[in-house]
mmCIF file of C-alpha atoms in Angstrom:
data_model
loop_
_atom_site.group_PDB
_atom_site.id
_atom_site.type_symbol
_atom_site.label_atom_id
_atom_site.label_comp_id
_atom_site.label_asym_id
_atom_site.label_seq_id
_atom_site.Cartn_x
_atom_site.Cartn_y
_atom_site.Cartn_z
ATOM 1 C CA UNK B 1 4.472 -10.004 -14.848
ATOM 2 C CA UNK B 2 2.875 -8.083 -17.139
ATOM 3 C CA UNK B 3 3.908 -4.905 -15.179
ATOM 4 C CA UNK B 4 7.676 -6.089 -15.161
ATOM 5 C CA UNK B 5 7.276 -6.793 -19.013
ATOM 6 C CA UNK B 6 6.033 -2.904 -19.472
ATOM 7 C CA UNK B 7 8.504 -1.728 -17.439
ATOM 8 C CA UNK B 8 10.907 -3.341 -20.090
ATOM 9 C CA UNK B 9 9.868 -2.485 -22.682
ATOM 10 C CA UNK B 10 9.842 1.030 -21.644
ATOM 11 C CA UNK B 11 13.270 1.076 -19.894
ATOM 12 C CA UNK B 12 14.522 -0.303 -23.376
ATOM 13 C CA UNK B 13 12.982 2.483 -25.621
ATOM 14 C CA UNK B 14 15.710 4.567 -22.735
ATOM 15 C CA UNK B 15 11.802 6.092 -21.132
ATOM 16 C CA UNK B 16 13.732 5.892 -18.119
ATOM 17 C CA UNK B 17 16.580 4.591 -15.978
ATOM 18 C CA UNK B 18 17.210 1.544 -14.574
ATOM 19 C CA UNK B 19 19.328 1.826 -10.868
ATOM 20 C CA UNK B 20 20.630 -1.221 -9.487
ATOM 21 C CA UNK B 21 19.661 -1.870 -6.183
ATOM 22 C CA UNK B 22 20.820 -4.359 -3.706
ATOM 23 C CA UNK B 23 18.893 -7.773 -4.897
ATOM 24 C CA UNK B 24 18.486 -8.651 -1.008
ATOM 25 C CA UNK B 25 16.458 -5.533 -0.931
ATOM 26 C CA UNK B 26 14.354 -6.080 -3.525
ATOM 27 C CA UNK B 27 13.544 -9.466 -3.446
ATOM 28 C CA UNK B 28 12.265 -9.201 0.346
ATOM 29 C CA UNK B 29 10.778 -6.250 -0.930
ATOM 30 C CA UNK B 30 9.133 -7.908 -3.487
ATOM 31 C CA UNK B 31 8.132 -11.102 -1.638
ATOM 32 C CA UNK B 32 6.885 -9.197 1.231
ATOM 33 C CA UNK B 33 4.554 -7.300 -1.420
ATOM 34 C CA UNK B 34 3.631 -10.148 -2.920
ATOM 35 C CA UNK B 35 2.530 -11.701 0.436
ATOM 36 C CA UNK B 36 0.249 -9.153 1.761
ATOM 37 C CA UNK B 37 -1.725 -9.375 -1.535
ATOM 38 C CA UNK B 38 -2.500 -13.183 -0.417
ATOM 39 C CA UNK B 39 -2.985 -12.239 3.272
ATOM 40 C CA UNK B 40 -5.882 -9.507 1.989
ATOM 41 C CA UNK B 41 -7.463 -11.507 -0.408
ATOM 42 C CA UNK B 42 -7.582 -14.569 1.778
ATOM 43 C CA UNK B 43 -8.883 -12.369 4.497
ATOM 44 C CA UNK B 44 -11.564 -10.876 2.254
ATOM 45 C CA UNK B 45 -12.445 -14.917 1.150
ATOM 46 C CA UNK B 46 -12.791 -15.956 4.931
ATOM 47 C CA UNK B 47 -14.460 -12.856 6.977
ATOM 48 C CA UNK B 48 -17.458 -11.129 5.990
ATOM 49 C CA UNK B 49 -17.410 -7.763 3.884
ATOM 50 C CA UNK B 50 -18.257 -5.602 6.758
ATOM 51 C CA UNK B 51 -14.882 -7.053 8.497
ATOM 52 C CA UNK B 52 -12.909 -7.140 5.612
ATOM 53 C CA UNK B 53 -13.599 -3.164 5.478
ATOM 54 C CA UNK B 54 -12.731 -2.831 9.247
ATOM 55 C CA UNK B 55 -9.546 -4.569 8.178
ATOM 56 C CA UNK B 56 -8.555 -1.845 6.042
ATOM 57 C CA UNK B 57 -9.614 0.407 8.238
ATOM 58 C CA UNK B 58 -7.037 -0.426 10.480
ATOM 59 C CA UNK B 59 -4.095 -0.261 8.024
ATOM 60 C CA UNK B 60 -4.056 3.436 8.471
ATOM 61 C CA UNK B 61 -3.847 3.687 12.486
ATOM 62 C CA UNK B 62 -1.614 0.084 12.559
ATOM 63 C CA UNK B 63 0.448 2.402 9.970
ATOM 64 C CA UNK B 64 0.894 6.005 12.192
ATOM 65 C CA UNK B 65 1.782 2.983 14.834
ATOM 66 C CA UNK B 66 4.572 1.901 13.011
ATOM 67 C CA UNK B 67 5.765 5.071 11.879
ATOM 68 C CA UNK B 68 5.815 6.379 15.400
ATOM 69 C CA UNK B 69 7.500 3.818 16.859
ATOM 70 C CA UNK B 70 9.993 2.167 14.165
ATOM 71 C CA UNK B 71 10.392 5.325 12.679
ATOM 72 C CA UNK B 72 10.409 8.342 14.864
ATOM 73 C CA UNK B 73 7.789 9.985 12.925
ATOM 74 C CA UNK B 74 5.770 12.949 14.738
ATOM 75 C CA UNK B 75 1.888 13.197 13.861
ATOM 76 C CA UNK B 76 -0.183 16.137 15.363
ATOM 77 C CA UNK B 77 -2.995 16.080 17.265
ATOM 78 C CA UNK B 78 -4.701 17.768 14.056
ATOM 79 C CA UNK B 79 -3.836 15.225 11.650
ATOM 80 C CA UNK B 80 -4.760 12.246 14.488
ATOM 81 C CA UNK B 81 -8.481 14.094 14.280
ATOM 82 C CA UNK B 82 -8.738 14.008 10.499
ATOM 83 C CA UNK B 83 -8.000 10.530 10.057
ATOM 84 C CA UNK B 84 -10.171 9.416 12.877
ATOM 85 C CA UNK B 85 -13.314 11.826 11.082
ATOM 86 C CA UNK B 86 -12.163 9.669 7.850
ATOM 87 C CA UNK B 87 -12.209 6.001 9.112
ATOM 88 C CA UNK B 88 -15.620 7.080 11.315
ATOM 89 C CA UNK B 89 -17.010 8.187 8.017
ATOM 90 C CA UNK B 90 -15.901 5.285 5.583
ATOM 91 C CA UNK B 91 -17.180 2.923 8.761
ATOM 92 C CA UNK B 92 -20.689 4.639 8.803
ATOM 93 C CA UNK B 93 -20.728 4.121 5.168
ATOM 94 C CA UNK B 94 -19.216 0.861 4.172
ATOM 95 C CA UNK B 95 -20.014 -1.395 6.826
ATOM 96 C CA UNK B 96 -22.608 -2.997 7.243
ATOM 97 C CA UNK B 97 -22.041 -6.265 9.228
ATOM 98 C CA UNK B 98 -19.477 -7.581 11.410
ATOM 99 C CA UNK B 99 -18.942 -11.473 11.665
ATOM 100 C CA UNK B 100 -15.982 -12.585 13.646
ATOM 101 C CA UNK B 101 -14.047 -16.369 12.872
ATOM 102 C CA UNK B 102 -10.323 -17.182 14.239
ATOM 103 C CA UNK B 103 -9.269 -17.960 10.988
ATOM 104 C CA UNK B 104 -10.508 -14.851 9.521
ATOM 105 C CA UNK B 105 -9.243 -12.682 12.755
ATOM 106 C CA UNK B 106 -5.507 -14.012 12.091
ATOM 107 C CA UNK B 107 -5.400 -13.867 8.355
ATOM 108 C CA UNK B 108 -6.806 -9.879 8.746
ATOM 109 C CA UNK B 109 -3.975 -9.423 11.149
ATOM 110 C CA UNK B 110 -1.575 -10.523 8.980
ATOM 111 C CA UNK B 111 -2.797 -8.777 5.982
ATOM 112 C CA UNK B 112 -2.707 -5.453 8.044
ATOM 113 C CA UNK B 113 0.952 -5.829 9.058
ATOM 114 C CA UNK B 114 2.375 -6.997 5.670
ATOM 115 C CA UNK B 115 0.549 -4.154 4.179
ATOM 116 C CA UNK B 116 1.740 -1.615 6.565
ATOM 117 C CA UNK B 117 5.186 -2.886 6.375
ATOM 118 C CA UNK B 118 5.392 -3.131 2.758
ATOM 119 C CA UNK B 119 4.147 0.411 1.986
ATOM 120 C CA UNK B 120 6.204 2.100 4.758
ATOM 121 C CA UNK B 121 9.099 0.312 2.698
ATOM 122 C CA UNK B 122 7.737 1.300 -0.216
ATOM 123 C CA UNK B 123 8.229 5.000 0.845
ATOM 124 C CA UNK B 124 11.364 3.950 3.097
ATOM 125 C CA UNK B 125 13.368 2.674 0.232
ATOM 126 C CA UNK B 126 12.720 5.241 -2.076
ATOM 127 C CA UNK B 127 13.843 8.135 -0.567
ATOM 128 C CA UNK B 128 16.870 6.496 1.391
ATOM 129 C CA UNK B 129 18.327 4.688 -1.807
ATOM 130 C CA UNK B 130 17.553 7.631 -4.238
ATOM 131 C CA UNK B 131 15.310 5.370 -6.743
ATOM 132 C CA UNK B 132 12.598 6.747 -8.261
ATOM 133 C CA UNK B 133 8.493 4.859 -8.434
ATOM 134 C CA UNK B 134 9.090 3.439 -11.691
ATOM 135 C CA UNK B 135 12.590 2.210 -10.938
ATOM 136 C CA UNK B 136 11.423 0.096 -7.540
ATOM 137 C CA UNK B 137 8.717 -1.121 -9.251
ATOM 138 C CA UNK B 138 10.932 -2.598 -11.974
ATOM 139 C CA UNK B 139 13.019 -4.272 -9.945
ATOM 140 C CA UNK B 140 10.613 -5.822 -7.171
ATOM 141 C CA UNK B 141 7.987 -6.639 -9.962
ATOM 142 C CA UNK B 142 9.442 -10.065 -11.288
ATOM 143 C CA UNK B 143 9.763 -11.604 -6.949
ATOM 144 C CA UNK B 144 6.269 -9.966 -6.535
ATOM 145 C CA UNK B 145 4.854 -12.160 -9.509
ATOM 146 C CA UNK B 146 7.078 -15.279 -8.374
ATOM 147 C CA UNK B 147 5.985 -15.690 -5.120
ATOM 148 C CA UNK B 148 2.187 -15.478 -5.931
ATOM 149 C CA UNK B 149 2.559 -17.575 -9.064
ATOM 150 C CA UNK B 150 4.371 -20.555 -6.517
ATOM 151 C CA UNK B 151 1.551 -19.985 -3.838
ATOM 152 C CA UNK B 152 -1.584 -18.990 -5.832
ATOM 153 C CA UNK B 153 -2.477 -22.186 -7.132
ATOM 154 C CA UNK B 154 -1.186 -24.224 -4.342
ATOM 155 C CA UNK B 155 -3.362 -22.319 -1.801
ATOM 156 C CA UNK B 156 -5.956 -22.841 -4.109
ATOM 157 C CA UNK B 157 -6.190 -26.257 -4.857
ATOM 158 C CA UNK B 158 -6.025 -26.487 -0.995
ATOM 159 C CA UNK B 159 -9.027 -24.594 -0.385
ATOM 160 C CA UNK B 160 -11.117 -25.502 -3.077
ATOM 161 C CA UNK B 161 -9.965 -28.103 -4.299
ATOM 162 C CA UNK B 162 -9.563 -27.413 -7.952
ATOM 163 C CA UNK B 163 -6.833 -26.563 -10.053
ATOM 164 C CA UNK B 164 -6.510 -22.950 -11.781
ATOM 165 C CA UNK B 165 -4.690 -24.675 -14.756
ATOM 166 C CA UNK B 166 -7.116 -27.007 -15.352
ATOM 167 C CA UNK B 167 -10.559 -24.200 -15.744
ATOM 168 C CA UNK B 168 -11.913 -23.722 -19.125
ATOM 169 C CA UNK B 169 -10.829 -20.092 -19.779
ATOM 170 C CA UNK B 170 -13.271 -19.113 -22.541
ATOM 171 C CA UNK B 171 -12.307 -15.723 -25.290
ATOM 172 C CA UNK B 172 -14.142 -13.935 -22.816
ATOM 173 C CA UNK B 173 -12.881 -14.300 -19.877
ATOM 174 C CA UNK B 174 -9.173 -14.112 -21.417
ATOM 175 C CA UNK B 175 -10.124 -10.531 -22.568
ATOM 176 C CA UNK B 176 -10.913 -9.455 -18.993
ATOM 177 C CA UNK B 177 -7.913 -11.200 -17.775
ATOM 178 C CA UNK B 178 -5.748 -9.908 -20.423
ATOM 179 C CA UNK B 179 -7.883 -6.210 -19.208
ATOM 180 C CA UNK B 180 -7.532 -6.251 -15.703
ATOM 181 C CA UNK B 181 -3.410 -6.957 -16.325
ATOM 182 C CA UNK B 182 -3.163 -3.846 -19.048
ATOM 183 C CA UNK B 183 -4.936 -2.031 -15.731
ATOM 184 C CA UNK B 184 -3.036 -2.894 -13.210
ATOM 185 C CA UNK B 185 0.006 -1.531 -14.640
ATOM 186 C CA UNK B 186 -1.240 1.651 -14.297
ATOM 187 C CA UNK B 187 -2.616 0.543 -10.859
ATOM 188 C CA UNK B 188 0.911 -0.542 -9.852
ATOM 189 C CA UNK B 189 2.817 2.714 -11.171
ATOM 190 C CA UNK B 190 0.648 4.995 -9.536
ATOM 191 C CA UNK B 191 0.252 3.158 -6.249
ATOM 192 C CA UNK B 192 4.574 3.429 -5.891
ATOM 193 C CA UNK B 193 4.346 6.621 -7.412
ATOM 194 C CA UNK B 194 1.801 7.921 -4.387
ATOM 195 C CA UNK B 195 3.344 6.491 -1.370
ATOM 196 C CA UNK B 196 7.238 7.385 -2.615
ATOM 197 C CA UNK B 197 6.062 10.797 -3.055
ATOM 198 C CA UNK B 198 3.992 11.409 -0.284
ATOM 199 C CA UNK B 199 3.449 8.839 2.412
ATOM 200 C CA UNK B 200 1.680 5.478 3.181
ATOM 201 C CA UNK B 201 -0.522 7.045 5.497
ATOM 202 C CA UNK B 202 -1.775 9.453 2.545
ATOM 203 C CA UNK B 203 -1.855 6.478 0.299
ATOM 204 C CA UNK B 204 -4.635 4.985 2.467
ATOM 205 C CA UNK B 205 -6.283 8.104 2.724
ATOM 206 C CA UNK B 206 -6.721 8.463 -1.207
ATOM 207 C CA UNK B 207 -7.533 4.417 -1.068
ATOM 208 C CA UNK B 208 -10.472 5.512 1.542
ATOM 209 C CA UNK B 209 -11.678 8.073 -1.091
ATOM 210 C CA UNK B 210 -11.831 5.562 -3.904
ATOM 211 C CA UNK B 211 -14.440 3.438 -1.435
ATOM 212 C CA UNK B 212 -16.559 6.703 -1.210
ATOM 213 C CA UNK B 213 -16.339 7.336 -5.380
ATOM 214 C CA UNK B 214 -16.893 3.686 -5.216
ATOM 215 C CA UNK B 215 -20.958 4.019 -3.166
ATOM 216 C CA UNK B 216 -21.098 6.943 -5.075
ATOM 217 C CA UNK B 217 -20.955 6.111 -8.265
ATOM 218 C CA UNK B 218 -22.475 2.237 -7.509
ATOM 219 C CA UNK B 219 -25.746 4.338 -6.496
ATOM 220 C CA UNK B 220 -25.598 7.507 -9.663
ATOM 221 C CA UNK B 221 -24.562 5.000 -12.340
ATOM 222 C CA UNK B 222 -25.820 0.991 -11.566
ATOM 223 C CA UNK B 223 -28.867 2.116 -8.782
ATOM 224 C CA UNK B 224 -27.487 0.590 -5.949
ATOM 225 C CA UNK B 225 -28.896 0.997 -2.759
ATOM 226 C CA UNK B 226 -28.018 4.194 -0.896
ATOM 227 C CA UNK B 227 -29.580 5.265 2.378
ATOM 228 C CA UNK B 228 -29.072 8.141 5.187
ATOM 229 C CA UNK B 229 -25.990 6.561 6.102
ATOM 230 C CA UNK B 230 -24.198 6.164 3.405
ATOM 231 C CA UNK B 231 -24.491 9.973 2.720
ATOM 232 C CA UNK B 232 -23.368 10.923 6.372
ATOM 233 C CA UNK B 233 -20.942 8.776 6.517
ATOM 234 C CA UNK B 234 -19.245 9.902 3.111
ATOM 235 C CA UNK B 235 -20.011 13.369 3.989
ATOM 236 C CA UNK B 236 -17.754 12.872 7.486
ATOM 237 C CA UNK B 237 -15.776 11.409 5.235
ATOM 238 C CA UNK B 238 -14.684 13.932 2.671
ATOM 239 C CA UNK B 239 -14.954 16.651 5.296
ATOM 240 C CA UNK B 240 -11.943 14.391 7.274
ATOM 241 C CA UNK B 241 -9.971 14.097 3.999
ATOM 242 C CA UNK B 242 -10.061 17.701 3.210
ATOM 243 C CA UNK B 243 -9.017 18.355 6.986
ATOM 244 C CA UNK B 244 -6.154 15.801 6.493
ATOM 245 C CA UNK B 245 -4.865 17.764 3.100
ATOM 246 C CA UNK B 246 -5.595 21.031 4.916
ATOM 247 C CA UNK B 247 -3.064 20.161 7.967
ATOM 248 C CA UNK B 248 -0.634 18.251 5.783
ATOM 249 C CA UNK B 249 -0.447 21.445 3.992
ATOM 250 C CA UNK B 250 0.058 23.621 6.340
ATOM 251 C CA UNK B 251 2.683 21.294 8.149
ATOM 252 C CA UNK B 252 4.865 21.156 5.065
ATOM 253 C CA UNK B 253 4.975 24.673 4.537
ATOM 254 C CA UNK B 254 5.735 25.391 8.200
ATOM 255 C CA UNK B 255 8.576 22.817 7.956
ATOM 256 C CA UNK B 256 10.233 24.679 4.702
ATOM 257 C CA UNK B 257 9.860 27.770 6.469
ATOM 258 C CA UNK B 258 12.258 26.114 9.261
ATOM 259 C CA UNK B 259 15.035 24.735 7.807
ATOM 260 C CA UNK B 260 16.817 23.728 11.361
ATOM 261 C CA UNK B 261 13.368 21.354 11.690
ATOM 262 C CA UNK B 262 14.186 20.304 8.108
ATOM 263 C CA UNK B 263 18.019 19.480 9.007
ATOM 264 C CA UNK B 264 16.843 17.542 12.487
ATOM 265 C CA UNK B 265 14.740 15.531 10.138
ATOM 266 C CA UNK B 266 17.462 14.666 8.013
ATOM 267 C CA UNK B 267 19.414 13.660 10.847
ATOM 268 C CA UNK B 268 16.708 11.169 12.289
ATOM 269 C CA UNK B 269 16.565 9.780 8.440
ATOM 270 C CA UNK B 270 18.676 6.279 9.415
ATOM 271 C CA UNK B 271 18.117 3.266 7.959
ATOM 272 C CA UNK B 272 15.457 1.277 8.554
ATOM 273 C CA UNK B 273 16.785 -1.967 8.654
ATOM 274 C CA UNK B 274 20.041 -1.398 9.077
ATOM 275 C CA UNK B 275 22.504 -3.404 11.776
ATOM 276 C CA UNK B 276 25.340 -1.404 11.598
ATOM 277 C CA UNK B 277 27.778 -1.393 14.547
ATOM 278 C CA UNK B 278 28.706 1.694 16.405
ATOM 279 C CA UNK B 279 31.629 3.502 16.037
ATOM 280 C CA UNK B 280 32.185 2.034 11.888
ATOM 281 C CA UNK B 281 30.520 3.180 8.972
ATOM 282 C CA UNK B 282 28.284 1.399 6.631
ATOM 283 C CA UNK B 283 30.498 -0.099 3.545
ATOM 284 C CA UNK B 284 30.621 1.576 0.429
ATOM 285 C CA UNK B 285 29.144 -1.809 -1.468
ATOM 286 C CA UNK B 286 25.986 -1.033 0.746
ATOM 287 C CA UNK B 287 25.099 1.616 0.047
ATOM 288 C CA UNK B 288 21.818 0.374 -2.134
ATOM 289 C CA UNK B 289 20.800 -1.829 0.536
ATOM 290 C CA UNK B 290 18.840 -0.893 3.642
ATOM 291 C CA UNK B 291 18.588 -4.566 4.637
#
């Protein structure tokens, strides 16, 4: 909410401009969103940390699935090799124990394929309805905030048995709630701002780097623990992130130096969720709607 209010108050001082987009769109946008920011924080409350990192592991191979297969998107063999260096290296690093529950297994599953979904949309509805990071996020914000604000405290009170309304929220921990919202606006901008302007699987791969700033910086600054491990593992780590920029690179400049390639893409760019029938065109009315 406090994102959506931001977002106001700068679309009102004319910092930029607000696009209407279909509201079936963005609300399933939205509530999708919203949903796989339960799904991975109830994962991370019922496996153990060492699973809940394997979980996000898998975003970025369950994503290249779903790109692949929903999408038509080609990866090469070279960027395959990167990302598996990266995950091998963040897994050497960041786990460092595996205990499996049903529960837990499920609620990771789901948490992968909401995520995947929603930032492939993410991406997906930006660049086939022409709306900029900060316009999306504008108008999927207020369903995002909805749906967690009906389910949040219901799921709660279910699990633990106490109500979030009815805690004793000293002055200090309203300043680090008031904090982490002033945050996560940034946070939110930059995350839609990342995946509309490159891709989800790039997303993940910055997301992977923060985990290795993350051990670094836990071990330089508060003395955590840090072992041989943790140093080869962030090592393969980096090395398989600068490999993945390295190909991207070079893939992107060999596709503007073919402009038929560029032109086949274009034609493969069809709606994702689109049921139109053959032979008629989409309606006019649609045309800032993919659902």
């Amino acid at each position: 909410m406090v994102t959506f209010c931001t977002l106001h108050a700068a679309q009102r001082f004319n910092l930029f401009e607000n696009k209407s987009i279909d509201i079936k769109t963005v609300m399933l946008f939205g509530i999708l969103n919203g949903v796989s920011i339960g799904f991975l924080n109830l994962s991370l409350g019922f496996n153990s940390i060492g699973f809940y990192q394997m979980t996000k592991l898998a975003i970025i191979p369950f994503t290249v699935l779903l790109e692949t297969v929903f999408l038509k998107k080609q990866f090469s063999q070279k960027i395959k090799l990167s990302l598996f260096l990266l995950l091998v290296g963040v897994g050497i690093a960041s786990i460092t124990d595996l205990q499996l529950n049903f529960v837990g297994t499920i609620l990771s599953l789901l948490a992968i394929a909401t995520t995947c979904v929603g930032q492939i949309l993410t991406n997906t509805i930006q660049k086939r309805l022409n709306v900029s990071s900060t316009q999306l996020l504008y108008q999927s914000a207020p369903f995002q905030a909805a749906i967690l604000f009906v389910s949040g405290p219901l799921v709660d009170q279910f699990l633990t048995k106490q109500n979030v309304f009815a805690y004793k929220y000293s002055p200090i921990v309203l300043a680090f709630i008031i904090l982490s919202c002033i945050i996560s606006v940034s946070v939110n901008f930059s995350t839609f701002l990342v995946i509309g302007k490159t891709s989800p699987v790039t997303y993940q791969v910055l997301g992977h780097l923060k985990t290795c700033l993350v051990l670094a910086f836990g071990y330089t600054l508060l003395h955590d623990p840090f072992t041989d491990r943790n140093i080869l593992g962030i090592l393969i780590a980096i090395f398989g992130m600068g490999l993945y920029s390295y190909f991207c690179t070079q893939e992107n400049k060999k596709k503007q130096a073919d402009p038929l390639e560029c032109e086949m893409k274009d034609k493969e760019d069809k709606p994702f969720l689109a049921h139109e029938k053959e032979g008629h065109e989409v309606k006019s009315s649609d045309k800032n709607s993919i659902v």
